[in-house]
Amino acid sequence: MECFRIVGPNRIQGEVTAGGAKNAALPALAASLLSDGPLELSGLPAVRDIRTMRHLLGHLGVESEERAGVVRLQATDLARPDDAPYELVKTMRASILVLGPLVARLGHARVSLPGGCAIGVRPIDQHLAGLEALGAEVQLEHGYVTARARRLAGGAFRFTVPTVTGTENLMMAACLAKGTSVLDNCAREPEIRDLATLLNKMGARIQGAGEERIEIEGVDRLPSASHRVIPDRIEAGTYLLAAAMTAGEIFVRGAIAADLAPLLEKLAESGCDLEASEAGLRLRRTGELKPQDILTAPHPGFPTDLQAQYMALMTQATGLSTIGETVFENRFQHAPELGRMGADIHIHGTFAKVHGPTPLSGARVMATDLRASACLVLAGIAAVGETIVGRIYHLDRGYEGMELKLQRLGAMVERLPAEPT
Ligand code: EPU
């Protein structure tokens, strides 16, 4: 199993470009199922989740080809199969994003239930209740969700919890429903706005994406469109945090300040100098890091996908910081690994107390999810000596060429084909 070998400490310095957002690219790819015309997407990051989604779409009959960074998808013939099998869904929960488009376009779909996940239970009840509100008949059988509707009908649905992929699934389904749909308590992440921009370019009539209430007037057909996905705010935030942690200086080209506001606020309060421009974001830290508490929450709150990396940063702040996780119930698995590197972290339920600054020393560590792995890479760069981060297939799901980007920023990170014995 491949791993990263990091020799630290190193200071992160230089410029990096944020890739396209994985979590915007995944629903954008799924949207190809809604259209019989070609959909051209650019800016898709070269990460494993994107390859998995393209593989799943291929299985469903979507033809795709890539030329000069543009992926052209054509879903003319979607006869059979209409199923998303367990083998694919279990490796990537976002596969559930094909459910809404398939039932809207074909009138039927069969998608494996995703099952448990390292960061929490992550049910899909809201996706299913929402589709029922649009007239689908939903059944759970043999580990699969089956949804049927001759044609979905516009309806009203209020999410009991704002869910990102749930909002995206329903928004896509409602585009081809007959009549108007009103969705309330929607998730407001920038990736949802980006998906609505794409769908509207395809001919959909969506208003309010990025707000709590989204209204969608159904249309009969969604013809072709071209779209570039937004830059990845979580990747951008991870590199900003790497520079902050190592008292470095970085320019993240393409990073959008508005989409990263909750992180930038904390970084500024903790003593980093920040400068935002049209071109991107610059961060510099010269002085001591002040501890800052965070509480993760749906957008515009502090993103759960940056919580682990932020915890790594707080191990270097002078004093006590409290990190609260409200989105997922099991997302502190990086804390004991940071502890093995010398961090002083105590977990009390959904809160972590971090006492800093603690010198970090290189160690063999392993993470169980994508963002926790990124947190350990950051810790490895700041730590003295050699760190081996195992199971980096998690990282490859969502970070494009992370070791190459970090090398250019001055870190000594290399990919090894297997963990040393
Ligand atoms: N939830 C329910 N019922 C549902 C759906 C969600 O109770 O039907 C709960 C979840 O269990 C969780 C909360 O609602 O407690 C929010 O989950 P959400 O559905 O918003 O998460 P998601 O759509 O499955 C997306 C991102 C995640 C990110 C979360 C939260 C994609 C493909 N994935 O997941 O990204 O953490 O939103 O922002 O967009 C990552 O990139 O590392 C990642 C995990």
Short mmCIF file of C-alpha atoms and ligand atoms in Angstrom, two decimals:
data_model
loop_
_atom_site.label_atom_id
_atom_site.label_comp_id
_atom_site.label_asym_id
_atom_site.label_seq_id
_atom_site.Cartn_x
_atom_site.Cartn_y
_atom_site.Cartn_z
CA MET A 1 0.00 0.00 0.00
CA GLU A 2 1.42 3.39 -1.01
CA CYS A 3 2.40 5.85 1.69
CA PHE A 4 3.94 9.31 2.08
CA ARG A 5 7.36 9.75 3.62
CA ILE A 6 7.82 13.22 5.01
CA VAL A 7 11.00 14.61 6.51
CA GLY A 8 10.48 17.77 8.50
CA PRO A 9 10.33 20.37 9.67
CA ASN A 10 9.92 22.43 6.53
CA ARG A 11 8.49 25.86 5.93
CA ILE A 12 5.76 26.10 3.29
CA GLN A 13 6.62 28.89 0.91
CA GLY A 14 5.59 29.77 -2.63
CA GLU A 15 2.59 29.57 -4.91
CA VAL A 16 0.11 26.80 -5.58
CA THR A 17 -2.98 26.66 -7.79
CA ALA A 18 -6.25 25.34 -6.36
CA GLY A 19 -7.65 22.55 -8.53
CA GLY A 20 -11.31 22.18 -9.46
CA ALA A 21 -13.58 21.34 -6.53
CA LYS A 22 -14.13 17.60 -6.11
CA ASN A 23 -17.46 18.19 -4.39
CA ALA A 24 -18.66 20.45 -7.22
CA ALA A 25 -17.34 18.12 -9.93
CA LEU A 26 -19.12 15.03 -8.59
CA PRO A 27 -22.69 16.41 -8.88
CA ALA A 28 -21.76 18.12 -12.16
CA LEU A 29 -20.81 14.73 -13.59
CA ALA A 30 -24.04 13.18 -12.27
CA ALA A 31 -25.99 15.97 -13.97
CA SER A 32 -24.95 14.51 -17.34
CA LEU A 33 -27.62 11.83 -16.74
CA LEU A 34 -30.32 14.51 -17.04
CA SER A 35 -29.49 15.49 -20.59
CA ASP A 36 -29.53 13.76 -23.96
CA GLY A 37 -27.28 16.49 -25.32
CA PRO A 38 -23.55 16.73 -24.72
CA LEU A 39 -22.31 18.18 -21.45
CA GLU A 40 -18.82 19.64 -21.46
CA LEU A 41 -17.09 19.99 -18.11
CA SER A 42 -13.70 21.50 -17.45
CA GLY A 43 -11.65 21.96 -14.32
CA LEU A 44 -12.41 18.44 -13.06
CA PRO A 45 -9.66 17.48 -10.60
CA ALA A 46 -7.58 14.40 -11.38
CA VAL A 47 -8.56 12.55 -8.21
CA ARG A 48 -9.86 9.05 -7.57
CA ASP A 49 -13.47 10.02 -6.69
CA ILE A 50 -13.84 11.66 -10.10
CA ARG A 51 -12.55 8.52 -11.83
CA THR A 52 -14.99 6.44 -9.75
CA MET A 53 -17.93 8.64 -10.74
CA ARG A 54 -16.94 8.51 -14.42
CA HIS A 55 -16.69 4.73 -14.15
CA LEU A 56 -20.17 4.56 -12.60
CA LEU A 57 -21.60 6.83 -15.31
CA GLY A 58 -19.97 4.63 -17.96
CA HIS A 59 -21.67 1.61 -16.37
CA LEU A 60 -25.00 3.46 -16.66
CA GLY A 61 -24.48 4.12 -20.37
CA VAL A 62 -22.97 7.62 -20.36
CA GLU A 63 -20.29 8.00 -23.01
CA SER A 64 -17.42 10.25 -22.05
CA GLU A 65 -14.21 11.39 -23.63
CA GLU A 66 -11.53 13.79 -22.46
CA ARG A 67 -9.67 16.22 -24.68
CA ALA A 68 -7.41 19.06 -23.61
CA GLY A 69 -8.82 19.12 -20.10
CA VAL A 70 -12.47 19.09 -21.19
CA VAL A 71 -14.61 16.05 -20.41
CA ARG A 72 -17.48 15.61 -22.84
CA LEU A 73 -20.32 13.45 -21.58
CA GLN A 74 -23.19 12.16 -23.63
CA ALA A 75 -26.07 10.28 -22.06
CA THR A 76 -28.18 9.64 -25.15
CA ASP A 77 -28.88 6.01 -24.55
CA LEU A 78 -29.59 5.12 -20.95
CA ALA A 79 -31.65 2.01 -21.49
CA ARG A 80 -30.22 -0.56 -19.07
CA PRO A 81 -28.82 -1.14 -16.55
CA ASP A 82 -30.33 1.53 -14.32
CA ASP A 83 -28.44 0.35 -11.28
CA ALA A 84 -25.51 1.69 -9.29
CA PRO A 85 -23.90 -1.45 -7.83
CA TYR A 86 -22.63 -1.93 -4.30
CA GLU A 87 -18.99 -2.36 -5.45
CA LEU A 88 -18.94 1.25 -6.69
CA VAL A 89 -21.19 2.91 -4.12
CA LYS A 90 -19.31 1.45 -1.14
CA THR A 91 -16.07 3.10 -2.29
CA MET A 92 -17.70 6.49 -2.76
CA ARG A 93 -20.87 7.62 -1.02
CA ALA A 94 -21.36 10.43 -3.53
CA SER A 95 -22.51 7.71 -5.97
CA ILE A 96 -25.94 8.34 -4.45
CA LEU A 97 -25.96 11.49 -6.62
CA VAL A 98 -27.07 9.40 -9.60
CA LEU A 99 -30.36 8.48 -7.90
CA GLY A 100 -32.24 11.76 -8.45
CA PRO A 101 -31.13 12.28 -12.08
CA LEU A 102 -31.85 8.65 -13.04
CA VAL A 103 -35.37 8.57 -11.68
CA ALA A 104 -36.10 11.99 -13.19
CA ARG A 105 -34.85 11.02 -16.63
CA LEU A 106 -35.82 7.33 -16.85
CA GLY A 107 -38.61 7.00 -14.32
CA HIS A 108 -36.72 4.33 -12.43
CA ALA A 109 -33.42 3.78 -10.66
CA ARG A 110 -31.76 1.21 -8.45
CA VAL A 111 -28.84 2.37 -6.32
CA SER A 112 -27.03 0.49 -3.61
CA LEU A 113 -27.35 1.88 -0.08
CA PRO A 114 -23.97 3.36 0.80
CA GLY A 115 -23.65 1.78 4.27
CA GLY A 116 -21.57 3.08 7.17
CA CYS A 117 -18.62 5.38 6.84
CA ALA A 118 -15.52 6.15 8.88
CA ILE A 119 -16.69 9.65 9.85
CA GLY A 120 -20.24 8.83 10.88
CA VAL A 121 -23.44 6.93 10.07
CA ARG A 122 -24.42 9.26 7.22
CA PRO A 123 -27.98 8.15 6.43
CA ILE A 124 -29.72 9.08 3.15
CA ASP A 125 -33.25 9.33 4.56
CA GLN A 126 -33.56 12.96 3.40
CA HIS A 127 -32.69 12.08 -0.21
CA LEU A 128 -35.41 9.42 -0.17
CA ALA A 129 -38.10 11.44 1.62
CA GLY A 130 -37.43 14.29 -0.82
CA LEU A 131 -37.89 12.05 -3.85
CA GLU A 132 -41.13 10.74 -2.33
CA ALA A 133 -42.32 14.33 -1.99
CA LEU A 134 -41.81 14.64 -5.76
CA GLY A 135 -44.00 11.58 -6.31
CA ALA A 136 -41.45 8.78 -6.49
CA GLU A 137 -42.24 5.42 -5.00
CA VAL A 138 -39.21 4.42 -2.99
CA GLN A 139 -38.40 0.95 -1.70
CA LEU A 140 -35.47 -0.50 0.20
CA GLU A 141 -34.72 -4.10 -0.69
CA HIS A 142 -31.66 -6.33 -0.57
CA GLY A 143 -29.42 -3.37 0.29
CA TYR A 144 -30.64 -1.33 -2.66
CA VAL A 145 -32.90 1.72 -3.03
CA THR A 146 -35.38 1.43 -5.84
CA ALA A 147 -37.18 4.59 -6.93
CA ARG A 148 -39.93 4.77 -9.52
CA ALA A 149 -42.16 7.48 -10.95
CA ARG A 150 -43.78 7.75 -14.37
CA ARG A 151 -42.82 11.39 -14.24
CA LEU A 152 -41.80 13.22 -11.10
CA ALA A 153 -44.20 15.97 -10.08
CA GLY A 154 -43.23 19.31 -8.59
CA GLY A 155 -43.69 19.31 -4.82
CA ALA A 156 -42.71 20.93 -1.55
CA PHE A 157 -40.07 19.45 0.71
CA ARG A 158 -38.37 20.65 3.86
CA PHE A 159 -35.08 18.97 4.78
CA THR A 160 -34.95 18.16 8.49
CA VAL A 161 -31.16 18.60 8.27
CA PRO A 162 -29.38 20.63 5.60
CA THR A 163 -27.65 17.98 3.49
CA VAL A 164 -25.27 18.85 0.68
CA THR A 165 -25.68 15.85 -1.63
CA GLY A 166 -29.34 15.56 -0.57
CA THR A 167 -30.00 19.11 -1.77
CA GLU A 168 -28.09 18.41 -4.99
CA ASN A 169 -29.95 15.15 -5.63
CA LEU A 170 -33.36 16.76 -5.20
CA MET A 171 -32.46 19.89 -7.13
CA MET A 172 -31.41 17.73 -10.09
CA ALA A 173 -34.51 15.53 -9.85
CA ALA A 174 -36.85 18.54 -9.65
CA CYS A 175 -35.40 20.04 -12.85
CA LEU A 176 -37.25 17.46 -14.97
CA ALA A 177 -40.37 17.20 -12.78
CA LYS A 178 -43.71 18.45 -14.03
CA GLY A 179 -44.47 21.70 -12.22
CA THR A 180 -42.71 23.76 -9.60
CA SER A 181 -40.83 22.42 -6.59
CA VAL A 182 -39.98 24.33 -3.44
CA LEU A 183 -37.18 22.98 -1.27
CA ASP A 184 -36.68 24.39 2.22
CA ASN A 185 -33.84 24.23 4.75
CA CYS A 186 -31.48 23.47 1.88
CA ALA A 187 -27.72 23.24 2.31
CA ARG A 188 -26.04 26.46 1.18
CA GLU A 189 -22.54 25.32 0.23
CA PRO A 190 -20.86 27.05 -2.75
CA GLU A 191 -20.87 23.69 -4.57
CA ILE A 192 -24.69 23.80 -4.60
CA ARG A 193 -24.63 27.23 -6.20
CA ASP A 194 -22.17 25.94 -8.78
CA LEU A 195 -24.41 22.97 -9.62
CA ALA A 196 -27.40 25.30 -10.07
CA THR A 197 -25.33 27.50 -12.39
CA LEU A 198 -24.52 24.44 -14.50
CA LEU A 199 -28.13 23.17 -14.51
CA ASN A 200 -29.43 26.61 -15.48
CA LYS A 201 -26.93 26.70 -18.35
CA MET A 202 -28.41 23.33 -19.42
CA GLY A 203 -31.86 24.92 -19.49
CA ALA A 204 -33.14 24.37 -15.96
CA ARG A 205 -35.06 27.06 -14.07
CA ILE A 206 -33.61 27.19 -10.57
CA GLN A 207 -33.75 30.15 -8.24
CA GLY A 208 -32.30 30.59 -4.78
CA ALA A 209 -29.45 28.04 -4.84
CA GLY A 210 -27.06 29.02 -2.05
CA GLU A 211 -29.99 30.10 0.11
CA GLU A 212 -32.27 28.14 2.41
CA ARG A 213 -35.15 28.05 -0.05
CA ILE A 214 -34.67 26.84 -3.62
CA GLU A 215 -37.44 27.03 -6.21
CA ILE A 216 -37.28 24.92 -9.32
CA GLU A 217 -39.66 25.14 -12.24
CA GLY A 218 -39.52 21.80 -14.02
CA VAL A 219 -38.80 21.63 -17.76
CA ASP A 220 -39.33 18.82 -20.27
CA ARG A 221 -35.78 18.56 -21.48
CA LEU A 222 -32.32 19.79 -20.58
CA PRO A 223 -30.17 20.31 -23.67
CA SER A 224 -26.41 20.72 -23.74
CA ALA A 225 -24.10 23.04 -21.77
CA SER A 226 -20.44 23.80 -21.06
CA HIS A 227 -19.22 24.57 -17.58
CA ARG A 228 -16.03 24.99 -15.55
CA VAL A 229 -16.34 23.86 -11.94
CA ILE A 230 -15.34 26.23 -9.14
CA PRO A 231 -11.94 25.97 -7.43
CA ASP A 232 -11.69 23.61 -4.49
CA ARG A 233 -12.08 25.64 -1.30
CA ILE A 234 -11.10 22.71 0.91
CA GLU A 235 -7.90 22.04 -1.01
CA ALA A 236 -7.12 25.77 -0.97
CA GLY A 237 -7.82 25.92 2.77
CA THR A 238 -5.56 22.92 3.41
CA TYR A 239 -2.58 24.69 1.76
CA LEU A 240 -3.30 27.93 3.62
CA LEU A 241 -3.27 25.96 6.86
CA ALA A 242 0.01 24.26 5.89
CA ALA A 243 1.65 27.67 5.48
CA ALA A 244 0.12 29.00 8.70
CA MET A 245 1.31 25.94 10.61
CA THR A 246 4.93 26.23 9.43
CA ALA A 247 5.20 30.04 9.79
CA GLY A 248 5.42 30.23 6.01
CA GLU A 249 4.05 32.34 3.20
CA ILE A 250 1.82 31.15 0.40
CA PHE A 251 -0.23 32.41 -2.50
CA VAL A 252 -3.11 30.08 -3.44
CA ARG A 253 -4.05 30.99 -6.99
CA GLY A 254 -7.75 30.61 -7.70
CA ALA A 255 -8.86 30.50 -4.06
CA ILE A 256 -12.10 32.44 -3.54
CA ALA A 257 -12.09 34.44 -0.29
CA ALA A 258 -15.89 34.54 0.08
CA ASP A 259 -16.11 30.74 -0.02
CA LEU A 260 -13.45 30.45 2.68
CA ALA A 261 -14.68 33.24 4.95
CA PRO A 262 -15.06 31.21 8.20
CA LEU A 263 -11.51 29.82 7.89
CA LEU A 264 -9.99 33.18 6.94
CA GLU A 265 -11.60 34.84 9.94
CA LYS A 266 -10.00 32.30 12.29
CA LEU A 267 -6.63 32.54 10.56
CA ALA A 268 -6.66 36.32 10.85
CA GLU A 269 -7.62 36.17 14.53
CA SER A 270 -4.86 33.66 15.18
CA GLY A 271 -2.28 36.12 13.87
CA CYS A 272 -1.85 35.40 10.14
CA ASP A 273 -1.66 38.19 7.56
CA LEU A 274 -4.11 37.64 4.75
CA GLU A 275 -4.60 39.39 1.46
CA ALA A 276 -7.42 38.53 -0.92
CA SER A 277 -7.50 39.51 -4.57
CA GLU A 278 -9.33 38.46 -7.73
CA ALA A 279 -6.41 36.14 -8.48
CA GLY A 280 -6.36 34.33 -5.16
CA LEU A 281 -5.34 34.45 -1.53
CA ARG A 282 -2.03 35.25 0.11
CA LEU A 283 -1.19 34.20 3.67
CA ARG A 284 1.86 34.98 5.75
CA ARG A 285 2.65 34.19 9.35
CA THR A 286 5.57 35.75 11.09
CA GLY A 287 4.55 35.87 14.75
CA GLU A 288 3.14 33.55 17.37
CA LEU A 289 -0.11 31.66 16.69
CA LYS A 290 -2.99 32.54 18.98
CA PRO A 291 -5.45 29.77 19.85
CA GLN A 292 -8.91 30.16 18.31
CA ASP A 293 -11.94 27.98 19.00
CA ILE A 294 -14.03 26.63 16.15
CA LEU A 295 -17.37 24.89 15.84
CA THR A 296 -18.07 23.16 12.55
CA ALA A 297 -21.46 23.79 10.97
CA PRO A 298 -23.13 23.70 7.56
CA HIS A 299 -22.12 26.58 5.27
CA PRO A 300 -21.64 29.47 6.02
CA GLY A 301 -20.27 27.91 9.22
CA PHE A 302 -16.77 26.51 9.65
CA PRO A 303 -16.48 23.56 7.21
CA THR A 304 -16.19 20.10 8.75
CA ASP A 305 -13.88 19.24 5.85
CA LEU A 306 -11.23 21.61 7.29
CA GLN A 307 -11.64 20.64 10.95
CA ALA A 308 -8.88 18.01 11.00
CA GLN A 309 -6.34 20.26 9.28
CA TYR A 310 -7.29 23.12 11.62
CA MET A 311 -6.68 20.85 14.61
CA ALA A 312 -3.15 20.23 13.32
CA LEU A 313 -2.65 24.01 13.22
CA MET A 314 -3.91 24.50 16.77
CA THR A 315 -1.25 22.10 18.12
CA GLN A 316 1.17 24.95 17.31
CA ALA A 317 -0.87 27.77 18.89
CA THR A 318 0.11 29.14 22.30
CA GLY A 319 -2.66 28.18 24.71
CA LEU A 320 -5.88 26.20 24.75
CA SER A 321 -8.27 25.90 21.83
CA THR A 322 -11.56 24.05 21.64
CA ILE A 323 -12.72 22.37 18.46
CA GLY A 324 -16.35 21.34 18.21
CA GLU A 325 -17.65 19.00 15.50
CA THR A 326 -21.40 19.26 14.90
CA VAL A 327 -21.76 17.79 11.40
CA PHE A 328 -20.41 14.25 11.75
CA GLU A 329 -20.40 12.22 14.95
CA ASN A 330 -17.07 10.41 14.48
CA ARG A 331 -14.68 12.86 12.92
CA PHE A 332 -11.85 13.05 15.45
CA GLN A 333 -9.94 9.96 14.44
CA HIS A 334 -6.91 12.05 13.57
CA ALA A 335 -6.60 13.23 17.20
CA PRO A 336 -4.96 10.06 18.60
CA GLU A 337 -2.62 9.98 15.60
CA LEU A 338 -1.63 13.61 16.26
CA GLY A 339 -1.12 12.52 19.87
CA ARG A 340 1.41 9.93 18.69
CA MET A 341 3.34 12.81 17.15
CA GLY A 342 3.40 14.73 20.43
CA ALA A 343 0.16 16.77 20.34
CA ASP A 344 -1.77 17.29 23.58
CA ILE A 345 -5.42 16.71 22.66
CA HIS A 346 -8.28 15.55 24.85
CA ILE A 347 -11.60 14.49 23.37
CA HIS A 348 -14.84 15.10 25.29
CA GLY A 349 -17.68 13.81 23.12
CA THR A 350 -17.92 16.08 20.13
CA PHE A 351 -15.36 18.55 21.49
CA ALA A 352 -11.59 18.38 21.36
CA LYS A 353 -9.36 20.44 23.62
CA VAL A 354 -5.97 21.18 22.15
CA HIS A 355 -3.15 22.49 24.38
CA GLY A 356 -0.34 24.12 22.49
CA PRO A 357 2.23 24.68 21.42
CA THR A 358 3.65 21.18 21.44
CA PRO A 359 6.72 20.25 19.45
CA LEU A 360 5.78 17.52 17.01
CA SER A 361 8.05 14.60 16.24
CA GLY A 362 7.84 12.38 13.16
CA ALA A 363 6.08 9.04 13.58
CA ARG A 364 4.27 6.34 11.63
CA VAL A 365 0.63 7.36 11.41
CA MET A 366 -2.44 6.27 9.57
CA ALA A 367 -5.78 7.89 8.89
CA THR A 368 -9.18 6.53 8.08
CA ASP A 369 -10.55 9.31 5.91
CA LEU A 370 -9.54 11.91 3.38
CA ARG A 371 -9.33 15.06 5.50
CA ALA A 372 -7.80 13.28 8.50
CA SER A 373 -5.02 12.12 6.16
CA ALA A 374 -4.42 15.71 5.04
CA CYS A 375 -4.17 16.76 8.70
CA LEU A 376 -1.44 14.15 9.29
CA VAL A 377 0.50 15.32 6.23
CA LEU A 378 0.46 18.88 7.61
CA ALA A 379 1.63 17.62 11.00
CA GLY A 380 4.40 15.63 9.29
CA ILE A 381 5.68 18.76 7.53
CA ALA A 382 5.85 20.64 10.84
CA ALA A 383 7.33 17.70 12.79
CA VAL A 384 10.99 17.01 13.41
CA GLY A 385 12.21 13.87 11.66
CA GLU A 386 10.53 11.25 9.53
CA THR A 387 6.78 10.74 9.32
CA ILE A 388 5.20 7.89 7.38
CA VAL A 389 1.54 8.51 6.53
CA GLY A 390 -0.09 5.20 5.65
CA ARG A 391 -3.15 4.45 3.53
CA ILE A 392 -2.79 7.50 1.32
CA TYR A 393 -5.44 6.09 -1.01
CA HIS A 394 -7.72 8.22 1.17
CA LEU A 395 -5.77 11.34 0.15
CA ASP A 396 -5.84 10.37 -3.51
CA ARG A 397 -9.64 10.46 -3.40
CA GLY A 398 -9.63 14.23 -3.08
CA TYR A 399 -6.20 15.87 -3.40
CA GLU A 400 -4.68 16.17 -6.85
CA GLY A 401 -0.92 15.43 -6.85
CA MET A 402 -0.58 16.53 -3.24
CA GLU A 403 3.03 15.45 -2.85
CA LEU A 404 4.03 17.31 -6.05
CA LYS A 405 2.30 20.51 -4.96
CA LEU A 406 3.89 20.28 -1.51
CA GLN A 407 7.34 19.58 -2.94
CA ARG A 408 7.11 22.78 -4.98
CA LEU A 409 6.19 24.60 -1.78
CA GLY A 410 9.34 23.42 -0.05
CA ALA A 411 8.18 20.32 1.81
CA MET A 412 10.14 17.07 1.71
CA VAL A 413 7.31 14.72 0.87
CA GLU A 414 7.65 11.64 -1.31
CA ARG A 415 5.31 8.84 -2.30
CA LEU A 416 6.63 5.36 -1.57
CA PRO A 417 5.15 2.31 -3.32
CA ALA A 418 4.82 0.46 0.00
CA GLU A 419 5.15 1.19 3.68
CA PRO A 420 8.68 0.51 4.94
CA THR A 421 8.93 -2.65 7.04
N1 EPU B 1 -27.79 13.52 6.95
C1 EPU B 1 -28.93 12.89 7.38
N2 EPU B 1 -29.79 12.39 6.43
C2 EPU B 1 -29.55 12.49 5.11
C3 EPU B 1 -28.39 13.14 4.68
C4 EPU B 1 -27.53 13.65 5.64
O1 EPU B 1 -29.19 12.76 8.57
O2 EPU B 1 -30.37 12.02 4.32
C5 EPU B 1 -26.86 14.08 7.94
C6 EPU B 1 -25.46 13.45 7.88
O3 EPU B 1 -25.40 12.23 8.59
C7 EPU B 1 -24.60 14.54 8.47
C8 EPU B 1 -25.29 15.82 7.98
O4 EPU B 1 -26.61 15.43 7.61
O5 EPU B 1 -24.63 14.47 9.86
C9 EPU B 1 -24.64 16.51 6.82
O6 EPU B 1 -24.31 15.56 5.82
P1 EPU B 1 -24.41 15.89 4.27
O7 EPU B 1 -25.50 15.07 3.68
O8 EPU B 1 -24.43 17.34 4.05
O9 EPU B 1 -23.03 15.29 3.73
P2 EPU B 1 -22.82 14.69 2.29
O10 EPU B 1 -23.68 15.38 1.33
O11 EPU B 1 -22.87 13.20 2.37
C10 EPU B 1 -20.96 16.38 1.57
C11 EPU B 1 -19.53 16.32 1.14
C12 EPU B 1 -18.66 15.91 2.32
C13 EPU B 1 -18.84 16.95 3.42
C14 EPU B 1 -20.32 17.10 3.79
C15 EPU B 1 -20.58 18.20 4.78
C16 EPU B 1 -19.76 15.71 -1.19
C17 EPU B 1 -19.59 14.69 -2.26
N3 EPU B 1 -19.43 15.33 0.06
O12 EPU B 1 -21.30 15.08 2.05
O13 EPU B 1 -17.32 15.92 1.87
O14 EPU B 1 -18.10 16.58 4.56
O15 EPU B 1 -21.09 17.36 2.60
O16 EPU B 1 -20.14 19.40 4.30
O17 EPU B 1 -20.18 16.83 -1.46
C18 EPU B 1 -15.04 15.31 1.87
O18 EPU B 1 -14.92 15.91 0.78
O19 EPU B 1 -14.05 14.92 2.55
C19 EPU B 1 -16.38 15.06 2.39
C20 EPU B 1 -16.63 14.13 3.30
#
